[in-house]
PDB file of C-alpha atoms in Angstrom:
ATOM      1  CA  MET A 707      32.673   5.010  26.351  1.00  0.00           C
ATOM      2  CA  THR A 708      29.442   5.557  24.369  1.00  0.00           C
ATOM      3  CA  THR A 709      29.068   3.272  21.022  1.00  0.00           C
ATOM      4  CA  THR A 710      27.588   5.230  18.081  1.00  0.00           C
ATOM      5  CA  PRO A 711      24.721   3.245  16.637  1.00  0.00           C
ATOM      6  CA  SER A 712      24.064   2.442  12.993  1.00  0.00           C
ATOM      7  CA  PRO A 713      21.240   4.262  11.212  1.00  0.00           C
ATOM      8  CA  VAL A 714      17.937   3.148  11.778  1.00  0.00           C
ATOM      9  CA  GLN A 715      16.415   0.558   9.460  1.00  0.00           C
ATOM     10  CA  GLY A 716      12.966   1.996   9.393  1.00  0.00           C
ATOM     11  CA  LEU A 717       9.738   1.371  10.667  1.00  0.00           C
ATOM     12  CA  HIS A 718       9.053  -1.480  13.143  1.00  0.00           C
ATOM     13  CA  HIS A 719       5.454  -0.908  14.259  1.00  0.00           C
ATOM     14  CA  VAL A 720       2.640   1.606  14.671  1.00  0.00           C
ATOM     15  CA  THR A 721       0.270   1.658  17.569  1.00  0.00           C
ATOM     16  CA  VAL A 722      -3.321   2.854  17.172  1.00  0.00           C
ATOM     17  CA  ILE A 723      -6.105   3.508  19.706  1.00  0.00           C
ATOM     18  CA  ALA A 724      -9.320   1.825  18.416  1.00  0.00           C
ATOM     19  CA  SER A 725     -12.691   1.368  19.956  1.00  0.00           C
ATOM     20  CA  HIS A 726     -14.870  -1.843  18.986  1.00  0.00           C
ATOM     21  CA  PRO A 727     -12.584  -4.999  19.201  1.00  0.00           C
ATOM     22  CA  GLN A 728     -14.618  -7.014  16.548  1.00  0.00           C
ATOM     23  CA  HIS A 729     -14.729  -4.205  14.161  1.00  0.00           C
ATOM     24  CA  ASN A 730     -11.264  -3.699  14.436  1.00  0.00           C
ATOM     25  CA  ILE A 731     -10.331  -7.495  13.731  1.00  0.00           C
ATOM     26  CA  ASP A 732     -12.652  -7.713  10.607  1.00  0.00           C
ATOM     27  CA  PHE A 733     -11.330  -4.491   9.087  1.00  0.00           C
ATOM     28  CA  TYR A 734      -7.434  -5.419   9.361  1.00  0.00           C
ATOM     29  CA  SER A 735      -7.807  -9.242   9.008  1.00  0.00           C
ATOM     30  CA  VAL A 736     -10.775  -9.818   6.968  1.00  0.00           C
ATOM     31  CA  THR A 737     -10.697  -6.646   4.658  1.00  0.00           C
ATOM     32  CA  LEU A 738      -6.914  -6.048   4.583  1.00  0.00           C
ATOM     33  CA  GLY A 739      -5.751  -9.387   4.663  1.00  0.00           C
ATOM     34  CA  GLN A 740      -3.292  -8.798   7.702  1.00  0.00           C
ATOM     35  CA  ARG A 741      -2.649 -11.790   9.792  1.00  0.00           C
ATOM     36  CA  LEU A 742      -3.714 -11.369  13.451  1.00  0.00           C
ATOM     37  CA  VAL A 743      -0.269 -12.409  14.836  1.00  0.00           C
ATOM     38  CA  LYS A 744      -0.851 -11.819  18.513  1.00  0.00           C
ATOM     39  CA  VAL A 745      -3.772 -11.418  20.816  1.00  0.00           C
ATOM     40  CA  THR A 746      -2.785 -10.249  24.260  1.00  0.00           C
ATOM     41  CA  VAL A 747      -3.564  -7.376  26.702  1.00  0.00           C
ATOM     42  CA  ASN A 748      -2.271  -4.046  27.362  1.00  0.00           C
ATOM     43  CA  PHE A 749       0.544  -4.595  29.659  1.00  0.00           C
ATOM     44  CA  ASP A 750      -0.297  -1.258  31.259  1.00  0.00           C
ATOM     45  CA  ASP A 751      -3.879  -2.016  31.440  1.00  0.00           C
ATOM     46  CA  PRO A 752      -4.381  -5.650  31.509  1.00  0.00           C
ATOM     47  CA  GLY A 753      -8.133  -5.286  31.447  1.00  0.00           C
ATOM     48  CA  THR A 754      -7.965  -4.463  27.671  1.00  0.00           C
ATOM     49  CA  TYR A 755      -6.781  -6.216  24.552  1.00  0.00           C
ATOM     50  CA  HIS A 756      -3.617  -5.558  22.513  1.00  0.00           C
ATOM     51  CA  PHE A 757      -4.075  -6.766  18.868  1.00  0.00           C
ATOM     52  CA  TYR A 758      -0.961  -7.080  16.520  1.00  0.00           C
ATOM     53  CA  TYR A 759      -1.468  -7.547  12.863  1.00  0.00           C
ATOM     54  CA  GLY A 760       1.328  -8.048  10.310  1.00  0.00           C
ATOM     55  CA  ASP A 761       2.768 -10.439   7.752  1.00  0.00           C
ATOM     56  CA  GLU A 762       2.871 -14.355   8.566  1.00  0.00           C
ATOM     57  CA  VAL A 763       5.240 -14.081  11.318  1.00  0.00           C
ATOM     58  CA  GLY A 764       4.853 -10.555  12.257  1.00  0.00           C
ATOM     59  CA  THR A 765       8.029  -9.233  10.655  1.00  0.00           C
ATOM     60  CA  PRO A 766       9.171  -5.796  11.917  1.00  0.00           C
ATOM     61  CA  GLY A 767       7.894  -3.202   9.326  1.00  0.00           C
ATOM     62  CA  THR A 768       4.632  -5.010   8.820  1.00  0.00           C
ATOM     63  CA  ILE A 769       3.114  -4.608  12.400  1.00  0.00           C
ATOM     64  CA  MET A 770       0.060  -2.530  13.213  1.00  0.00           C
ATOM     65  CA  THR A 771      -0.879  -2.846  16.602  1.00  0.00           C
ATOM     66  CA  HIS A 772      -4.346  -1.466  18.394  1.00  0.00           C
ATOM     67  CA  PHE A 773      -5.623  -0.720  21.907  1.00  0.00           C
ATOM     68  CA  PRO A 774      -9.274  -1.604  21.427  1.00  0.00           C
ATOM     69  CA  TRP A 775     -11.056   0.360  24.020  1.00  0.00           C
ATOM     70  CA  PRO A 776     -14.661  -0.203  23.539  1.00  0.00           C
ATOM     71  CA  HIS A 777     -15.883   3.072  25.323  1.00  0.00           C
ATOM     72  CA  ALA A 778     -13.067   5.290  23.852  1.00  0.00           C
ATOM     73  CA  LYS A 779     -14.328   8.647  22.427  1.00  0.00           C
ATOM     74  CA  ARG A 780     -13.187   9.522  18.945  1.00  0.00           C
ATOM     75  CA  GLY A 781     -10.131  11.692  18.739  1.00  0.00           C
ATOM     76  CA  THR A 782      -9.103  14.272  16.386  1.00  0.00           C
ATOM     77  CA  ARG A 783      -6.134  14.302  14.076  1.00  0.00           C
ATOM     78  CA  GLY A 784      -3.727  17.340  14.184  1.00  0.00           C
ATOM     79  CA  ASN A 785      -0.506  18.458  14.635  1.00  0.00           C
ATOM     80  CA  GLY A 786       2.102  16.801  16.930  1.00  0.00           C
ATOM     81  CA  GLU A 787       1.353  13.229  16.120  1.00  0.00           C
ATOM     82  CA  VAL A 788       1.559  10.529  13.276  1.00  0.00           C
ATOM     83  CA  VAL A 789      -1.942  10.540  11.626  1.00  0.00           C
ATOM     84  CA  ALA A 790      -1.717   7.880   8.864  1.00  0.00           C
ATOM     85  CA  THR A 791       0.056   4.645   8.045  1.00  0.00           C
ATOM     86  CA  ALA A 792       0.656   3.600   4.465  1.00  0.00           C
ATOM     87  CA  TYR A 793       0.754  -0.150   3.227  1.00  0.00           C
ATOM     88  CA  ARG A 794       2.747  -1.222  -0.104  1.00  0.00           C
ATOM     89  CA  MET A 795       0.199  -2.064  -2.689  1.00  0.00           C
ATOM     90  CA  PRO A 796       1.168  -3.881  -6.114  1.00  0.00           C
ATOM     91  CA  GLU A 797       1.210  -1.433  -8.731  1.00  0.00           C
ATOM     92  CA  ARG A 798      -1.392  -2.695 -10.919  1.00  0.00           C
ATOM     93  CA  SER A 799      -3.702  -3.590  -7.733  1.00  0.00           C
ATOM     94  CA  ALA A 800      -5.370  -0.040  -7.272  1.00  0.00           C
ATOM     95  CA  PRO A 801      -8.522  -1.057  -9.085  1.00  0.00           C
ATOM     96  CA  TYR A 802      -8.773  -4.260  -6.942  1.00  0.00           C
ATOM     97  CA  TRP A 803      -8.155  -2.490  -3.494  1.00  0.00           C
ATOM     98  CA  GLN A 804     -10.514   0.345  -4.531  1.00  0.00           C
ATOM     99  CA  ALA A 805     -13.309  -2.146  -5.319  1.00  0.00           C
ATOM    100  CA  ARG A 806     -12.590  -4.433  -2.306  1.00  0.00           C
ATOM    101  CA  LEU A 807     -12.754  -1.448   0.047  1.00  0.00           C
ATOM    102  CA  GLU A 808     -15.925  -0.138  -1.355  1.00  0.00           C
ATOM    103  CA  ASP A 809     -17.596  -3.305  -1.416  1.00  0.00           C
ATOM    104  CA  ALA A 810     -16.995  -3.490   2.096  1.00  0.00           C
ATOM    105  CA  GLY A 811     -18.529  -0.151   2.878  1.00  0.00           C
ATOM    106  CA  PHE A 812     -15.673   2.199   2.957  1.00  0.00           C
ATOM    107  CA  THR A 813     -15.022   5.339   0.949  1.00  0.00           C
ATOM    108  CA  VAL A 814     -11.885   5.694  -1.011  1.00  0.00           C
ATOM    109  CA  GLN A 815      -9.721   8.662  -1.729  1.00  0.00           C
ATOM    110  CA  HIS A 816      -7.392   9.104  -4.615  1.00  0.00           C
ATOM    111  CA  ALA A 817      -3.959  11.091  -4.882  1.00  0.00           C
ATOM    112  CA  THR A 818      -0.465  10.932  -6.311  1.00  0.00           C
ATOM    113  CA  ARG A 819       2.191  10.970  -3.634  1.00  0.00           C
ATOM    114  CA  PHE A 820       5.821  11.268  -4.855  1.00  0.00           C
ATOM    115  CA  GLY A 821       4.500   9.912  -8.162  1.00  0.00           C
ATOM    116  CA  ALA A 822       2.969   6.964  -6.869  1.00  0.00           C
ATOM    117  CA  ALA A 823      -0.710   6.205  -6.745  1.00  0.00           C
ATOM    118  CA  THR A 824      -2.140   6.253  -3.277  1.00  0.00           C
ATOM    119  CA  LEU A 825      -5.498   5.028  -2.107  1.00  0.00           C
ATOM    120  CA  THR A 826      -6.775   6.618   1.374  1.00  0.00           C
ATOM    121  CA  VAL A 827      -9.502   4.948   3.354  1.00  0.00           C
ATOM    122  CA  GLU A 828     -10.567   5.518   7.094  1.00  0.00           C
ATOM    123  CA  ASP A 829     -10.804   2.461   9.268  1.00  0.00           C
ATOM    124  CA  PRO A 830     -13.722   1.963  11.470  1.00  0.00           C
ATOM    125  CA  ASP A 831     -12.564   4.423  13.986  1.00  0.00           C
ATOM    126  CA  GLY A 832     -11.569   7.103  11.516  1.00  0.00           C
ATOM    127  CA  THR A 833      -7.715   6.281  11.353  1.00  0.00           C
ATOM    128  CA  LEU A 834      -6.200   6.948   8.031  1.00  0.00           C
ATOM    129  CA  VAL A 835      -4.809   4.192   6.299  1.00  0.00           C
ATOM    130  CA  ASP A 836      -3.213   4.626   3.049  1.00  0.00           C
ATOM    131  CA  LEU A 837      -2.204   2.161   0.139  1.00  0.00           C
ATOM    132  CA  ILE A 838       0.767   3.245  -2.036  1.00  0.00           C
ATOM    133  CA  ALA A 839       1.674   1.714  -5.361  1.00  0.00           C
ATOM    134  CA  ASP A 840       5.217   0.373  -5.199  1.00  0.00           C
ATOM    135  CA  GLN A 841       7.265  -2.291  -7.106  1.00  0.00           C
ATOM    136  CA  ASP A 842       8.447  -5.718  -6.163  1.00  0.00           C
ATOM    137  CA  VAL A 843       5.764  -5.589  -3.429  1.00  0.00           C
ATOM    138  CA  GLN A 844       5.895  -8.673  -1.332  1.00  0.00           C
ATOM    139  CA  ALA A 845       5.640  -9.107   2.578  1.00  0.00           C
ATOM    140  CA  PRO A 846       8.808 -10.442   3.863  1.00  0.00           C
ATOM    141  CA  HIS A 847       6.751 -13.635   4.973  1.00  0.00           C
ATOM    142  CA  PRO A 848       3.380 -13.533   2.865  1.00  0.00           C
ATOM    143  CA  TRP A 849       0.536 -14.964   4.932  1.00  0.00           C
ATOM    144  CA  PRO A 850      -0.706 -17.839   2.681  1.00  0.00           C
ATOM    145  CA  ASN A 851      -4.154 -18.529   4.537  1.00  0.00           C
ATOM    146  CA  GLY A 852      -5.281 -14.698   4.189  1.00  0.00           C
ATOM    147  CA  PRO A 853      -8.394 -13.573   2.088  1.00  0.00           C
ATOM    148  CA  VAL A 854      -6.519 -11.519  -0.299  1.00  0.00           C
ATOM    149  CA  PRO A 855      -5.266 -13.071  -3.812  1.00  0.00           C
ATOM    150  CA  THR A 856      -1.595 -13.438  -3.676  1.00  0.00           C
ATOM    151  CA  GLU A 857      -1.236 -10.999  -6.568  1.00  0.00           C
ATOM    152  CA  HIS A 858      -2.876  -8.193  -4.688  1.00  0.00           C
ATOM    153  CA  MET A 859      -1.615  -8.824  -1.175  1.00  0.00           C
ATOM    154  CA  LEU A 860      -0.259  -5.848   0.707  1.00  0.00           C
ATOM    155  CA  GLY A 861       3.608  -6.128   1.202  1.00  0.00           C
ATOM    156  CA  GLY A 862       3.882  -4.383   4.604  1.00  0.00           C
ATOM    157  CA  PHE A 863       4.390  -0.913   5.551  1.00  0.00           C
ATOM    158  CA  HIS A 864       5.526   1.789   3.101  1.00  0.00           C
ATOM    159  CA  SER A 865       5.477   4.911   5.400  1.00  0.00           C
ATOM    160  CA  VAL A 866       3.813   6.700   8.065  1.00  0.00           C
ATOM    161  CA  THR A 867       2.792  10.418   8.002  1.00  0.00           C
ATOM    162  CA  ALA A 868       3.296  12.944  10.746  1.00  0.00           C
ATOM    163  CA  TRP A 869       1.551  16.369  10.971  1.00  0.00           C
ATOM    164  CA  VAL A 870       3.980  18.961  12.489  1.00  0.00           C
ATOM    165  CA  ASP A 871       3.843  22.651  13.054  1.00  0.00           C
ATOM    166  CA  ASP A 872       7.455  22.889  11.867  1.00  0.00           C
ATOM    167  CA  VAL A 873       9.718  20.491  10.353  1.00  0.00           C
ATOM    168  CA  ARG A 874      12.760  21.448  11.734  1.00  0.00           C
ATOM    169  CA  SER A 875      12.930  19.510  15.081  1.00  0.00           C
ATOM    170  CA  ILE A 876      11.675  16.146  13.256  1.00  0.00           C
ATOM    171  CA  ARG A 877      14.225  16.628  10.582  1.00  0.00           C
ATOM    172  CA  ALA A 878      16.935  16.990  13.222  1.00  0.00           C
ATOM    173  CA  LEU A 879      15.797  13.987  15.104  1.00  0.00           C
ATOM    174  CA  LEU A 880      15.494  11.754  12.020  1.00  0.00           C
ATOM    175  CA  VAL A 881      18.552  12.916  10.198  1.00  0.00           C
ATOM    176  CA  GLY A 882      20.827  14.431  12.717  1.00  0.00           C
ATOM    177  CA  GLN A 883      20.166  11.467  15.485  1.00  0.00           C
ATOM    178  CA  LEU A 884      19.057   8.236  13.636  1.00  0.00           C
ATOM    179  CA  GLY A 885      20.677   8.362  10.235  1.00  0.00           C
ATOM    180  CA  PHE A 886      17.655   8.760   8.084  1.00  0.00           C
ATOM    181  CA  THR A 887      18.064  10.543   4.569  1.00  0.00           C
ATOM    182  CA  GLU A 888      15.868  13.459   3.522  1.00  0.00           C
ATOM    183  CA  VAL A 889      14.818  12.460  -0.047  1.00  0.00           C
ATOM    184  CA  GLY A 890      12.398  15.237  -1.145  1.00  0.00           C
ATOM    185  CA  HIS A 891       9.321  17.353  -0.542  1.00  0.00           C
ATOM    186  CA  GLU A 892       6.216  18.375  -2.288  1.00  0.00           C
ATOM    187  CA  PRO A 893       3.026  20.310  -1.748  1.00  0.00           C
ATOM    188  CA  ASP A 894       0.192  18.150   0.147  1.00  0.00           C
ATOM    189  CA  ALA A 895      -3.046  19.859  -0.627  1.00  0.00           C
ATOM    190  CA  ALA A 896      -5.263  17.525   1.090  1.00  0.00           C
ATOM    191  CA  ALA A 897      -3.392  18.125   4.290  1.00  0.00           C
ATOM    192  CA  GLY A 898      -3.040  21.622   3.578  1.00  0.00           C
ATOM    193  CA  GLY A 899       1.150  21.870   4.002  1.00  0.00           C
ATOM    194  CA  THR A 900       4.200  20.805   2.452  1.00  0.00           C
ATOM    195  CA  ARG A 901       5.202  16.926   2.696  1.00  0.00           C
ATOM    196  CA  TYR A 902       8.775  16.030   3.532  1.00  0.00           C
ATOM    197  CA  ARG A 903      10.027  12.571   2.986  1.00  0.00           C
ATOM    198  CA  PHE A 904      12.682  10.747   5.113  1.00  0.00           C
ATOM    199  CA  ARG A 905      14.156   7.603   4.382  1.00  0.00           C
ATOM    200  CA  GLY A 906      15.628   4.813   6.765  1.00  0.00           C
ATOM    201  CA  ALA A 907      18.770   2.809   5.899  1.00  0.00           C
ATOM    202  CA  GLY A 908      17.075  -0.480   5.408  1.00  0.00           C
ATOM    203  CA  ALA A 909      15.555  -2.259   2.436  1.00  0.00           C
ATOM    204  CA  GLN A 910      12.263  -3.613   1.037  1.00  0.00           C
ATOM    205  CA  VAL A 911       9.857  -2.884   3.860  1.00  0.00           C
ATOM    206  CA  GLY A 912       8.731   0.078   6.213  1.00  0.00           C
ATOM    207  CA  LEU A 913      11.481   2.520   4.922  1.00  0.00           C
ATOM    208  CA  TYR A 914       9.868   5.933   5.052  1.00  0.00           C
ATOM    209  CA  VAL A 915       8.615   8.721   7.502  1.00  0.00           C
ATOM    210  CA  ASP A 916       6.730  11.605   6.086  1.00  0.00           C
ATOM    211  CA  ALA A 917       6.248  14.801   7.717  1.00  0.00           C
ATOM    212  CA  VAL A 918       3.794  17.359   6.643  1.00  0.00           C
ATOM    213  CA  GLU A 919       4.308  20.780   7.922  1.00  0.00           C
ATOM    214  CA  ARG A 920       1.201  22.505   8.780  1.00  0.00           C
ATOM    215  CA  PRO A 921       2.084  25.947  10.393  1.00  0.00           C
ATOM    216  CA  GLY A 922      -0.424  27.262  12.733  1.00  0.00           C
ATOM    217  CA  GLN A 923      -2.718  24.382  12.459  1.00  0.00           C
ATOM    218  CA  SER A 924      -4.454  22.810  15.701  1.00  0.00           C
ATOM    219  CA  ALA A 925      -2.864  19.905  17.549  1.00  0.00           C
ATOM    220  CA  GLY A 926      -4.255  16.468  17.754  1.00  0.00           C
ATOM    221  CA  ARG A 927      -6.406  15.146  20.474  1.00  0.00           C
ATOM    222  CA  SER A 928      -6.043  11.474  21.589  1.00  0.00           C
ATOM    223  CA  GLY A 929      -8.794   9.044  21.383  1.00  0.00           C
ATOM    224  CA  ALA A 930     -10.148   6.324  19.063  1.00  0.00           C
ATOM    225  CA  GLY A 931      -9.112   6.473  15.597  1.00  0.00           C
ATOM    226  CA  THR A 932      -5.692   8.461  16.509  1.00  0.00           C
ATOM    227  CA  ILE A 933      -1.968   7.075  16.355  1.00  0.00           C
ATOM    228  CA  HIS A 934      -0.646   6.586  19.779  1.00  0.00           C
ATOM    229  CA  HIS A 935       2.770   6.160  18.669  1.00  0.00           C
ATOM    230  CA  VAL A 936       5.386   5.116  15.718  1.00  0.00           C
ATOM    231  CA  ALA A 937       8.167   2.511  16.486  1.00  0.00           C
ATOM    232  CA  LEU A 938      11.342   2.647  14.652  1.00  0.00           C
ATOM    233  CA  ARG A 939      13.479  -0.272  14.236  1.00  0.00           C
ATOM    234  CA  THR A 940      16.579  -1.252  15.945  1.00  0.00           C
ATOM    235  CA  ARG A 941      18.251  -4.830  15.491  1.00  0.00           C
ATOM    236  CA  ASP A 942      19.378  -5.696  19.302  1.00  0.00           C
ATOM    237  CA  ASP A 943      19.643  -4.508  22.820  1.00  0.00           C
ATOM    238  CA  ALA A 944      23.031  -3.223  22.486  1.00  0.00           C
ATOM    239  CA  GLU A 945      22.211  -0.908  19.596  1.00  0.00           C
ATOM    240  CA  GLN A 946      19.084   0.097  21.448  1.00  0.00           C
ATOM    241  CA  ALA A 947      21.244   1.025  24.289  1.00  0.00           C
ATOM    242  CA  ALA A 948      23.511   3.021  22.281  1.00  0.00           C
ATOM    243  CA  TYR A 949      20.477   5.138  20.877  1.00  0.00           C
ATOM    244  CA  MET A 950      19.305   5.585  24.265  1.00  0.00           C
ATOM    245  CA  ALA A 951      22.570   7.106  25.190  1.00  0.00           C
ATOM    246  CA  GLN A 952      23.049   9.282  22.160  1.00  0.00           C
ATOM    247  CA  LEU A 953      19.581  10.546  22.401  1.00  0.00           C
ATOM    248  CA  ARG A 954      19.755  11.383  26.241  1.00  0.00           C
ATOM    249  CA  ALA A 955      23.009  13.236  25.447  1.00  0.00           C
ATOM    250  CA  ALA A 956      21.242  15.168  22.644  1.00  0.00           C
ATOM    251  CA  GLY A 957      18.328  16.321  25.128  1.00  0.00           C
ATOM    252  CA  TYR A 958      15.709  13.721  24.432  1.00  0.00           C
ATOM    253  CA  ALA A 959      14.108  12.375  27.630  1.00  0.00           C
ATOM    254  CA  ALA A 960      14.430   8.735  26.516  1.00  0.00           C
ATOM    255  CA  THR A 961      12.699   6.335  28.844  1.00  0.00           C
ATOM    256  CA  PRO A 962      14.461   3.251  30.503  1.00  0.00           C
ATOM    257  CA  VAL A 963      13.905  -0.033  28.622  1.00  0.00           C
ATOM    258  CA  GLN A 964      10.522  -1.400  28.648  1.00  0.00           C
ATOM    259  CA  ASP A 965      10.019  -5.207  28.215  1.00  0.00           C
ATOM    260  CA  ARG A 966       7.130  -5.633  25.877  1.00  0.00           C
ATOM    261  CA  GLN A 967       7.436  -9.490  25.565  1.00  0.00           C
ATOM    262  CA  TYR A 968       7.888  -9.628  21.739  1.00  0.00           C
ATOM    263  CA  PHE A 969      10.406  -6.778  21.633  1.00  0.00           C
ATOM    264  CA  HIS A 970      12.250  -4.223  23.919  1.00  0.00           C
ATOM    265  CA  SER A 971      11.397  -0.630  23.787  1.00  0.00           C
ATOM    266  CA  ILE A 972      12.298   2.879  24.710  1.00  0.00           C
ATOM    267  CA  TYR A 973      10.041   5.872  24.198  1.00  0.00           C
ATOM    268  CA  PHE A 974      10.730   9.637  23.839  1.00  0.00           C
ATOM    269  CA  ARG A 975       8.901  12.444  22.342  1.00  0.00           C
ATOM    270  CA  ASP A 976       9.840  14.890  19.658  1.00  0.00           C
ATOM    271  CA  ALA A 977       9.843  18.673  20.080  1.00  0.00           C
ATOM    272  CA  SER A 978       7.040  18.511  17.542  1.00  0.00           C
ATOM    273  CA  GLY A 979       4.906  16.450  19.951  1.00  0.00           C
ATOM    274  CA  VAL A 980       5.481  13.265  17.975  1.00  0.00           C
ATOM    275  CA  LEU A 981       5.898  10.030  20.251  1.00  0.00           C
ATOM    276  CA  PHE A 982       8.530   7.700  18.949  1.00  0.00           C
ATOM    277  CA  GLU A 983       9.750   4.459  20.144  1.00  0.00           C
ATOM    278  CA  ILE A 984      12.896   2.479  19.387  1.00  0.00           C
ATOM    279  CA  ALA A 985      12.006  -1.333  19.448  1.00  0.00           C
ATOM    280  CA  THR A 986      14.294  -4.291  19.015  1.00  0.00           C
ATOM    281  CA  ASP A 987      13.565  -7.012  16.292  1.00  0.00           C
ATOM    282  CA  ALA A 988      13.952  -9.772  18.849  1.00  0.00           C
ATOM    283  CA  PRO A 989      12.534 -11.862  20.370  1.00  0.00           C
ATOM    284  CA  GLY A 990       9.602 -11.559  18.104  1.00  0.00           C
ATOM    285  CA  PHE A 991       6.139 -13.056  18.138  1.00  0.00           C
ATOM    286  CA  PRO A 992       6.866 -16.675  17.646  1.00  0.00           C
ATOM    287  CA  ASP A 993       8.798 -16.622  20.924  1.00  0.00           C
ATOM    288  CA  ASP A 994       5.716 -17.833  22.939  1.00  0.00           C
ATOM    289  CA  GLU A 995       3.629 -19.793  20.313  1.00  0.00           C
ATOM    290  CA  PRO A 996       4.500 -21.863  16.910  1.00  0.00           C
ATOM    291  CA  VAL A 997       3.996 -19.944  13.893  1.00  0.00           C
ATOM    292  CA  GLU A 998       1.100 -22.051  12.521  1.00  0.00           C
ATOM    293  CA  GLN A 999      -0.881 -20.959  15.810  1.00  0.00           C
ATOM    294  CA  LEU A1000      -0.054 -17.408  16.097  1.00  0.00           C
ATOM    295  CA  GLY A1001      -3.075 -15.212  17.221  1.00  0.00           C
ATOM    296  CA  GLY A1002      -5.219 -18.147  17.819  1.00  0.00           C
ATOM    297  CA  THR A1003      -5.357 -17.867  21.754  1.00  0.00           C
ATOM    298  CA  LEU A1004      -5.068 -15.049  24.354  1.00  0.00           C
ATOM    299  CA  LYS A1005      -1.295 -14.987  25.194  1.00  0.00           C
ATOM    300  CA  LEU A1006      -0.274 -13.404  28.633  1.00  0.00           C
ATOM    301  CA  PRO A1007       3.013 -12.426  29.883  1.00  0.00           C
ATOM    302  CA  ALA A1008       4.170 -14.756  32.934  1.00  0.00           C
ATOM    303  CA  TRP A1009       3.633 -12.001  35.134  1.00  0.00           C
ATOM    304  CA  PHE A1010      -0.390 -12.026  34.327  1.00  0.00           C
ATOM    305  CA  GLU A1011      -0.921 -15.809  34.124  1.00  0.00           C
ATOM    306  CA  SER A1012      -1.876 -16.061  37.629  1.00  0.00           C
ATOM    307  CA  LYS A1013      -4.796 -13.668  36.784  1.00  0.00           C
ATOM    308  CA  ARG A1014      -5.669 -15.398  33.325  1.00  0.00           C
ATOM    309  CA  HIS A1015      -9.051 -16.431  34.658  1.00  0.00           C
ATOM    310  CA  LEU A1016     -10.174 -12.708  35.486  1.00  0.00           C
ATOM    311  CA  ILE A1017      -8.608 -11.275  32.724  1.00  0.00           C
ATOM    312  CA  GLU A1018     -10.529 -13.805  30.277  1.00  0.00           C
ATOM    313  CA  ARG A1019     -13.680 -13.121  31.774  1.00  0.00           C
ATOM    314  CA  HIS A1020     -13.134  -9.264  31.743  1.00  0.00           C
ATOM    315  CA  VAL A1021     -12.076  -8.660  28.160  1.00  0.00           C
ATOM    316  CA  PRO A1022     -14.827  -8.658  25.466  1.00  0.00           C
ATOM    317  CA  ARG A1023     -15.538 -11.724  23.525  1.00  0.00           C
ATOM    318  CA  ILE A1024     -14.206 -11.559  20.068  1.00  0.00           C
ATOM    319  CA  VAL A1025     -14.212 -14.029  17.131  1.00  0.00           C
ATOM    320  CA  ASN A1026     -10.908 -14.794  15.358  1.00  0.00           C
ATOM    321  CA  ARG A1027     -12.432 -15.549  11.842  1.00  0.00           C
ATOM    322  CA  GLU A1028      -9.006 -17.022  10.613  1.00  0.00           C
ATOM    323  CA  TYR A1029      -9.259 -19.944  13.259  1.00  0.00           C
ATOM    324  CA  HIS A1030     -13.064 -19.730  13.812  1.00  0.00           C
ATOM    325  CA  THR A1031     -12.313 -19.619  17.596  1.00  0.00           C
ATOM    326  CA  GLU A1032     -13.850 -17.273  20.331  1.00  0.00           C
ATOM    327  CA  ILE A1033     -11.674 -15.420  22.855  1.00  0.00           C
ATOM    328  CA  GLY A1034     -13.089 -13.458  26.080  1.00  0.00           C
ATOM    329  CA  GLY A1035     -15.897 -13.770  28.267  1.00  0.00           C
ATOM    330  CA  ALA A1036     -18.045 -10.531  28.401  1.00  0.00           C
ATOM    331  CA  GLN A1037     -20.712  -9.491  25.770  1.00  0.00           C
TER     332      GLN A1037
END
């Protein structure tokens, strides 16, 4: 007998393809003030890094992950993929963030999205990052040693934006299968379409998936600066198994469970082309190192420890400016 899962809480993490590892660290940890909560390798390609940024402990709904491939060619944004990730910004902090980003050399675009002030910037690889004014903004576990003053700290994710040719399939997935609620739509002149908003069942952080319908527009091309997939949040393995059974019964080709060390994952692609993941909250990032030491050294899963020496020599040297430590051997 198949158990019907409860509605999805919202966003778990977003995974992005990047290029220069140090530029990536400097933007997300120094400029945006996110904590680098884990430095590990791509489990499917252990010669490359996998960085995780989030709040102090890497709470689901705050986690941005990156595959920094130094020689990756720049990708192209387009239909069939998630194209932007939005952080929650305190309502009065827009002037602070505009000045901070411009002082760091980035160009800031302004918009209003469902009535909320929105700043948009491209990270060093061209990935769109939005800062959306919100009320009661505080990360579940604020990072006290970050470079951003407490009153201006970003509070985890607000939403992601997917571009699609037709909104019907993603609506059928989010509302019909995963328990999201459709909360509204409005024109999006910048994207050239109509923006639809869907809300997860959780509270506080990472609640929204936006889909901008852009009929007839070109599809995206994977590469540096593009978002590989978005992960939605589930509480535990049992609930994830129920989602997997339900999705497969509905015709989605959900993968078997993958062990990602800090969470367990299944993947599937919506008919719109967007790649989704459903990830468990547990075991979490403090599973293999104390909270006060998160991100300070290269962590490897047990099955790669015998190759640590080779991996450390192969991955590029990076500087963790939070700990003033260096990782990796190649220049």
